[in-house]
Short mmCIF file of C-alpha atoms in Angstrom, two decimals:
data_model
loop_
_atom_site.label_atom_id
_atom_site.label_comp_id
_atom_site.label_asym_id
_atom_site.label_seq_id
_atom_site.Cartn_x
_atom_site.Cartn_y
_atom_site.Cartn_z
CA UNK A 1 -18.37 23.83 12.33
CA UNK A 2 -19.42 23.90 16.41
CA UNK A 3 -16.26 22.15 17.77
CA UNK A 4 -13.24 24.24 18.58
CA UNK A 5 -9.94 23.38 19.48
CA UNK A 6 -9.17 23.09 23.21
CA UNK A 7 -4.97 23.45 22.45
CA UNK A 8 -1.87 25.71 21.81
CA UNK A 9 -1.54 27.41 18.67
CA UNK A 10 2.08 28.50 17.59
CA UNK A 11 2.36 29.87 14.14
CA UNK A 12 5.37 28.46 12.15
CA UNK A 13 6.89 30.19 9.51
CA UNK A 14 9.22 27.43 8.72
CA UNK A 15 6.54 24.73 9.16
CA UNK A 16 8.02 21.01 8.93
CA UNK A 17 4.56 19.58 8.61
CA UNK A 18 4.77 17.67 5.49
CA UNK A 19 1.70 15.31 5.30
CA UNK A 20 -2.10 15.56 7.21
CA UNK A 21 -4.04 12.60 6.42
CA UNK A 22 -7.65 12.25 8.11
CA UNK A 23 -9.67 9.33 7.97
CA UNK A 24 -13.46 7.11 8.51
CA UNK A 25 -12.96 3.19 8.26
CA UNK A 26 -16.71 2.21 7.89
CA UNK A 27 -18.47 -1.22 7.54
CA UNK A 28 -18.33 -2.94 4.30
CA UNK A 29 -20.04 -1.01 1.25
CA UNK A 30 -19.37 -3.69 -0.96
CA UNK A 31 -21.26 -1.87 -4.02
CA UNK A 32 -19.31 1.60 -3.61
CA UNK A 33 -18.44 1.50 -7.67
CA UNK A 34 -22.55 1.65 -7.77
CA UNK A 35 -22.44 5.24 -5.92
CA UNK A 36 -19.24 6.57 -8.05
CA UNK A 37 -20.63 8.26 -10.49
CA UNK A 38 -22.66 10.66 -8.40
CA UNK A 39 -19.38 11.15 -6.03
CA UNK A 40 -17.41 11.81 -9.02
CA UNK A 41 -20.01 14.43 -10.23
CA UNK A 42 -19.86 16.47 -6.82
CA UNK A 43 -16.42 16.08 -6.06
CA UNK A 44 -15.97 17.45 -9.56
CA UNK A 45 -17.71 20.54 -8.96
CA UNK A 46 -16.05 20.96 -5.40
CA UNK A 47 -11.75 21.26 -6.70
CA UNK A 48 -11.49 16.98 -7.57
CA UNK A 49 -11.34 17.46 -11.04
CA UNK A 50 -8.89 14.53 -11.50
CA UNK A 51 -9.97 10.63 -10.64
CA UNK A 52 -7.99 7.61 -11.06
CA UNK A 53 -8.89 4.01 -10.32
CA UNK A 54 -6.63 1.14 -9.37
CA UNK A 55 -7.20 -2.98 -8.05
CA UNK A 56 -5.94 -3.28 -4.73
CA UNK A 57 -4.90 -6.38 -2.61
CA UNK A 58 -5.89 -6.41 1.31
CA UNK A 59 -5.85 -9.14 3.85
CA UNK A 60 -9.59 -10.03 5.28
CA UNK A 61 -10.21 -12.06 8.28
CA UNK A 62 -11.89 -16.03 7.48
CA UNK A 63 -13.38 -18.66 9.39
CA UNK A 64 -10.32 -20.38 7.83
CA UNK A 65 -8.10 -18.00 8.27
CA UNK A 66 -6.47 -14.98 6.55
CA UNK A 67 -7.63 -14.24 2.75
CA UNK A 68 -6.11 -12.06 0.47
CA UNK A 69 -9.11 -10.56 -1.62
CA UNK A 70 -9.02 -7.74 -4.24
CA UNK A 71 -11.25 -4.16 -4.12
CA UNK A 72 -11.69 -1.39 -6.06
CA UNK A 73 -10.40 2.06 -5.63
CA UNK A 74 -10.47 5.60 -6.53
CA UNK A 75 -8.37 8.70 -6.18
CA UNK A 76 -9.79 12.02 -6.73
CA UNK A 77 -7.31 15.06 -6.69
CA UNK A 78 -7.27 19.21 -7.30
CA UNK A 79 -5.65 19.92 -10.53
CA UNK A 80 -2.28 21.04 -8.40
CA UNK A 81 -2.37 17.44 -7.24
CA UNK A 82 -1.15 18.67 -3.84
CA UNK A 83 -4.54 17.26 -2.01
CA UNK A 84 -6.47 13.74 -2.39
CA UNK A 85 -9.65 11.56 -1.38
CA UNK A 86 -9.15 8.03 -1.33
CA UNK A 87 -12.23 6.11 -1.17
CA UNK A 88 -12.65 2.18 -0.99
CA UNK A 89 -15.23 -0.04 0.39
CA UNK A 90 -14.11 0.32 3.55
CA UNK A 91 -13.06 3.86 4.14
CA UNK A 92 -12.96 7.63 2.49
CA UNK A 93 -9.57 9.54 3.46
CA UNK A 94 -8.20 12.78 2.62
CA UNK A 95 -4.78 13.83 2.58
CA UNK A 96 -2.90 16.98 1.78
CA UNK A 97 0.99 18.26 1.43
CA UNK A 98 -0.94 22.02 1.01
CA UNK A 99 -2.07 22.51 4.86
CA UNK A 100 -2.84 26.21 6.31
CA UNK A 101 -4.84 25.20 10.17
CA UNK A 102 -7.05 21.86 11.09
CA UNK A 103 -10.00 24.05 11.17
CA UNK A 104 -9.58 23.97 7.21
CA UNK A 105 -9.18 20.90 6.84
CA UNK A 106 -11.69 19.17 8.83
CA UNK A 107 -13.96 21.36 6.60
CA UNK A 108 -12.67 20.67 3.89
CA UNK A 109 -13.13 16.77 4.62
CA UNK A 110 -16.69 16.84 5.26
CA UNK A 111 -17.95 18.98 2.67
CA UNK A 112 -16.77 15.29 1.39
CA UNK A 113 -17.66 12.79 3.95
CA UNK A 114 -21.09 14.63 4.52
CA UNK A 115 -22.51 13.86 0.96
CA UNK A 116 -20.45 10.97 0.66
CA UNK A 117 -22.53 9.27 3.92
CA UNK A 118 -25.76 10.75 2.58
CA UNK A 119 -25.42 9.74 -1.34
CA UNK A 120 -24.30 5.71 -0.17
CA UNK A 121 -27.06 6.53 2.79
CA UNK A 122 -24.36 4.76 4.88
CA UNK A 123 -24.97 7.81 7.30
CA UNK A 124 -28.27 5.72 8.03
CA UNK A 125 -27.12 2.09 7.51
CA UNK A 126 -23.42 1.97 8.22
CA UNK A 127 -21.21 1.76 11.08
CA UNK A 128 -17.96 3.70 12.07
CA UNK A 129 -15.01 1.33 12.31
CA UNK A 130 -12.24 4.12 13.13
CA UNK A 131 -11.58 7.70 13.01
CA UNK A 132 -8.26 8.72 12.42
CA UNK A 133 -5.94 11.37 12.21
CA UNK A 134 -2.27 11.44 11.18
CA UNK A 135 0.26 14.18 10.75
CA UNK A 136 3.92 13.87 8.90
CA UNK A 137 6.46 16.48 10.23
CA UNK A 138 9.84 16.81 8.62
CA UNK A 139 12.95 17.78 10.50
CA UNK A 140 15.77 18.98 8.33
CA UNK A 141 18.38 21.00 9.35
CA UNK A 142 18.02 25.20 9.21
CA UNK A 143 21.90 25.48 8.69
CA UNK A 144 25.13 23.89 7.70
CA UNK A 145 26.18 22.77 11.51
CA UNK A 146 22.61 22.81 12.60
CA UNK A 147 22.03 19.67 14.45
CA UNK A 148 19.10 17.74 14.62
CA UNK A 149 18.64 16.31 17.54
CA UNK A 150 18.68 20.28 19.18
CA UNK A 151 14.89 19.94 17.67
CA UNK A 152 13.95 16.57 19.55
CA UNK A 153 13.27 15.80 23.21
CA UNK A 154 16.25 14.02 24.63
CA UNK A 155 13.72 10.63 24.93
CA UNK A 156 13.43 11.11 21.22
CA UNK A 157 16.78 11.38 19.62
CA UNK A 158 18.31 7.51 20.18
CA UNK A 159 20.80 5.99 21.54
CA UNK A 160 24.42 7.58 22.19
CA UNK A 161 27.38 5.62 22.14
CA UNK A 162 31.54 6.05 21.90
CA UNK A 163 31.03 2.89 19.63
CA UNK A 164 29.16 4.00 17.24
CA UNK A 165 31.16 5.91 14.31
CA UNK A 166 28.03 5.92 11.79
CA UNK A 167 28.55 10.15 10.76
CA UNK A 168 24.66 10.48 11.56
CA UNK A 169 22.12 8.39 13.56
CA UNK A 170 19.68 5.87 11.96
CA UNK A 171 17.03 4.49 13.74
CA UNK A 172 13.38 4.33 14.33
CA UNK A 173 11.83 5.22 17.69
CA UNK A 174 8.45 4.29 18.33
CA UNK A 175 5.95 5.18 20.85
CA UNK A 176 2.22 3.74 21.44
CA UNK A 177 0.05 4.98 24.41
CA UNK A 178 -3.96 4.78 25.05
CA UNK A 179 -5.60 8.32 25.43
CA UNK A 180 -8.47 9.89 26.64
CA UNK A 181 -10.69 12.01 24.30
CA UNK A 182 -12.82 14.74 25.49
CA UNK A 183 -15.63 13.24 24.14
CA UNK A 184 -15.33 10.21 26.38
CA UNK A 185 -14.30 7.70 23.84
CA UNK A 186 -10.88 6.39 23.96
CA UNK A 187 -8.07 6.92 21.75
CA UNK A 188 -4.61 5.02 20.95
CA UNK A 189 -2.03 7.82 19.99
CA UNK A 190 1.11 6.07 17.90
CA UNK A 191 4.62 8.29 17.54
CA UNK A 192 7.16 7.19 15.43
CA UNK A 193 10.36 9.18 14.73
CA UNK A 194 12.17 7.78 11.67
CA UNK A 195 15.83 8.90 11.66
CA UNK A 196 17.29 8.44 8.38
CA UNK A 197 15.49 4.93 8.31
CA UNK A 198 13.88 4.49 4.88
CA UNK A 199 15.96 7.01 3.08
CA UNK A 200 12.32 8.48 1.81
CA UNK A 201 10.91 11.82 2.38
CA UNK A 202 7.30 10.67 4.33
CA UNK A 203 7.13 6.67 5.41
CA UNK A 204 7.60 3.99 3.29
CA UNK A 205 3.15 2.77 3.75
CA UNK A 206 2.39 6.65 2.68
CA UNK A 207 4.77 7.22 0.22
CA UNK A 208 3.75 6.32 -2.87
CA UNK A 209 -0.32 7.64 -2.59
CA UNK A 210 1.01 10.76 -0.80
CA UNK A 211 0.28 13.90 -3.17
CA UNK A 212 2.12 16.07 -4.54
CA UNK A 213 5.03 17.79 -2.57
CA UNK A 214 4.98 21.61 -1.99
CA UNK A 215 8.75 20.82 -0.78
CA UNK A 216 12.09 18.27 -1.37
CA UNK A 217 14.34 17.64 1.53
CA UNK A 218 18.05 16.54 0.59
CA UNK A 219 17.61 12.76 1.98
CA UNK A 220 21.37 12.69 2.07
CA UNK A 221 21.32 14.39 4.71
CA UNK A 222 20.35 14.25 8.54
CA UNK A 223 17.00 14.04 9.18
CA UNK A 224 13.90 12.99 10.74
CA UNK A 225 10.28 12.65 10.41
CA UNK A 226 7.79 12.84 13.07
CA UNK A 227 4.64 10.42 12.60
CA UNK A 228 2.04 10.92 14.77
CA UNK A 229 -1.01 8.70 14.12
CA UNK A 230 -4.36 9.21 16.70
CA UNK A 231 -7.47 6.85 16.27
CA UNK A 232 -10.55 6.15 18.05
CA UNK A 233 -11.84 2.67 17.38
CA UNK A 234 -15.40 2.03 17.50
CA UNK A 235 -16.33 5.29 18.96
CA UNK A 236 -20.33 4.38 18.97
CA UNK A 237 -22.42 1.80 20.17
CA UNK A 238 -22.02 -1.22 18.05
CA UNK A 239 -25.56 -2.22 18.82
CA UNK A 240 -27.00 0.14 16.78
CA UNK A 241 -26.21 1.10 12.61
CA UNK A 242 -25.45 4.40 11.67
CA UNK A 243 -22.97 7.00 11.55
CA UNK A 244 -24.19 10.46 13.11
CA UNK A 245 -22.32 12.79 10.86
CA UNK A 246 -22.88 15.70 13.55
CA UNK A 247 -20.93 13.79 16.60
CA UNK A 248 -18.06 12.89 14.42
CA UNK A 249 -16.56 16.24 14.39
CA UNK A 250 -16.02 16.34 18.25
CA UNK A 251 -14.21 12.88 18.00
CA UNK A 252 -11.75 14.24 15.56
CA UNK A 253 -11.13 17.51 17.63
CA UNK A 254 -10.32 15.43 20.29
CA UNK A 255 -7.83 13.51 18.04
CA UNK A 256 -6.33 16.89 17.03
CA UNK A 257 -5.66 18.40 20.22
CA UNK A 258 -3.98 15.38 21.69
CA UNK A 259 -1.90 15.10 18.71
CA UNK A 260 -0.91 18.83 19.09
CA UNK A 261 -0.26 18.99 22.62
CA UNK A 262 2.08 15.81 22.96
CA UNK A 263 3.81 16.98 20.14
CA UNK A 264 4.59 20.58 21.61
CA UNK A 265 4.74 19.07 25.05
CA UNK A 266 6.71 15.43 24.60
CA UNK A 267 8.36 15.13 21.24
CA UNK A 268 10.18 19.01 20.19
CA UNK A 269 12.07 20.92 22.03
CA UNK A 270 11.69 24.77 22.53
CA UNK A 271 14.70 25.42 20.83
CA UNK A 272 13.45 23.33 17.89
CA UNK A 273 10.01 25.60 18.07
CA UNK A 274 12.39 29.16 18.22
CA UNK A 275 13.95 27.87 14.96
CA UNK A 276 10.44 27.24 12.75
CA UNK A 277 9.57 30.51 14.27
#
């Protein structure tokens, strides 16, 4: 690893991350199932002992219009379950619930993207589509009258009214803004904050593929989550094929440290930080 993080790091004892997904949309490998077998064999060896395999419905863009088509795809998991690879035609993600520092995990992914890219030879032939990173933060409460809005920036916590008599909040705030990325590609940075909106402990599109938990939150209760999703779209020149495996890892530093700062800087409060502490 060469790329180093250009942010804040606060250790959390009482961390509310939940969730760190991290992701490559590629160009079409329509005969992925053909490569499998060799995946399976080194993921495998490298702590994905466990592989599942499901149809899946998506929506692809037609001369005449919108088609709903059906691909292939697999899961491969550690024998805790608590961290997965999703791979498809059209992407390779990993996601964990067992998350110690990004420098980990961004390891950790391309000791699987790196063979992946080389086995398909996509590295050569393909294109990137997106690179993406997304983090789930839970924010329960610390203590019977602990409230939680104390952890959220005032621009984050809804709307106030003498109205309302619901006994806690429900809504969903959502923020989208373009960013810069040190690397000189440009970003789109999405925040939602889901306040008892879905009644589910990570959002509703990550719920059911998310691995195992290494914690339950009382959903009866007050809370929120913090979704913070950061992509770069087409981050190389689309005249050329190829994904250069070495320039990728700036890109989702970049990503990172964004995510990290605006969420230190714009969405928590201090007070919020003092009690994770």
């Amino acid at each position: 690893m060469q790329s180093k993080r250009n942010c804040r790091t606060i250790p959390l004892s009482k961390q509310p991350l939940a969730l760190a997904l991290i992701q490559l949309r590629f160009s079409p490998l329509l005969n992925i199932s053909d490569y499998i077998p060799a995946l399976q064999d080194h993921l495998r060896k490298n702590g994905f002992p466990l592989v599942s395999h499901k149809n899946i419905a998506k929506l692809e863009a037609s001369p005449s219009g919108l088609a709903q088509i059906t691909i292939s795809q697999w899961k491969f998991e550690t024998p805790e379950r608590h961290t997965s690879i999703i791979l498809d035609q059209d992407q390779i993600l990993l996601q964990t619930t067992d998350y110690e520092s990004f420098e980990k995990f961004i390891d950790r992914y391309f000791s699987i993207l790196t063979p992946m890219l080389e086995i398909t030879e996509h590295a050569t032939h393909g294109i990137a589509g997106r690179l993406g990173l997304r983090y789930v933060d839970q924010v329960t409460r610390q203590f019977s009258d602990d409230d939680i809005d104390s952890y959220l920036r005032s621009s984050m916590r809804g709307i106030d009214s003498p109205y309302f008599k619901n006994k806690k909040k429900r809504y969903t705030h959502i923020e989208v803004a373009d960013t810069e990325l040190g690397s000189g590609q440009k970003g789109m940075l999405s925040i939602r904050i889901l306040r008892n909106a879905e009644q589910r402990d990570l959002p509703s599109d990550l719920y059911s593929e998310a691995p195992m938990r290494l914690r339950t939150i009382d959903i009866d209760d007050d809370f929120a989550l913090i979704d913070m999703d950061h992509g770069c779209e087409n981050p190389f020149p689309l005249d050329r094929t190829g994904i250069p495996i070495n320039q990728l890892e700036e890109i989702y530093f970049a990503l990172h440290d964004t995510i990290d700062e605006v969420f230190f800087q714009s969405v928590v409060t201090e007070e919020g930080l003092k009690k994770w502490m």
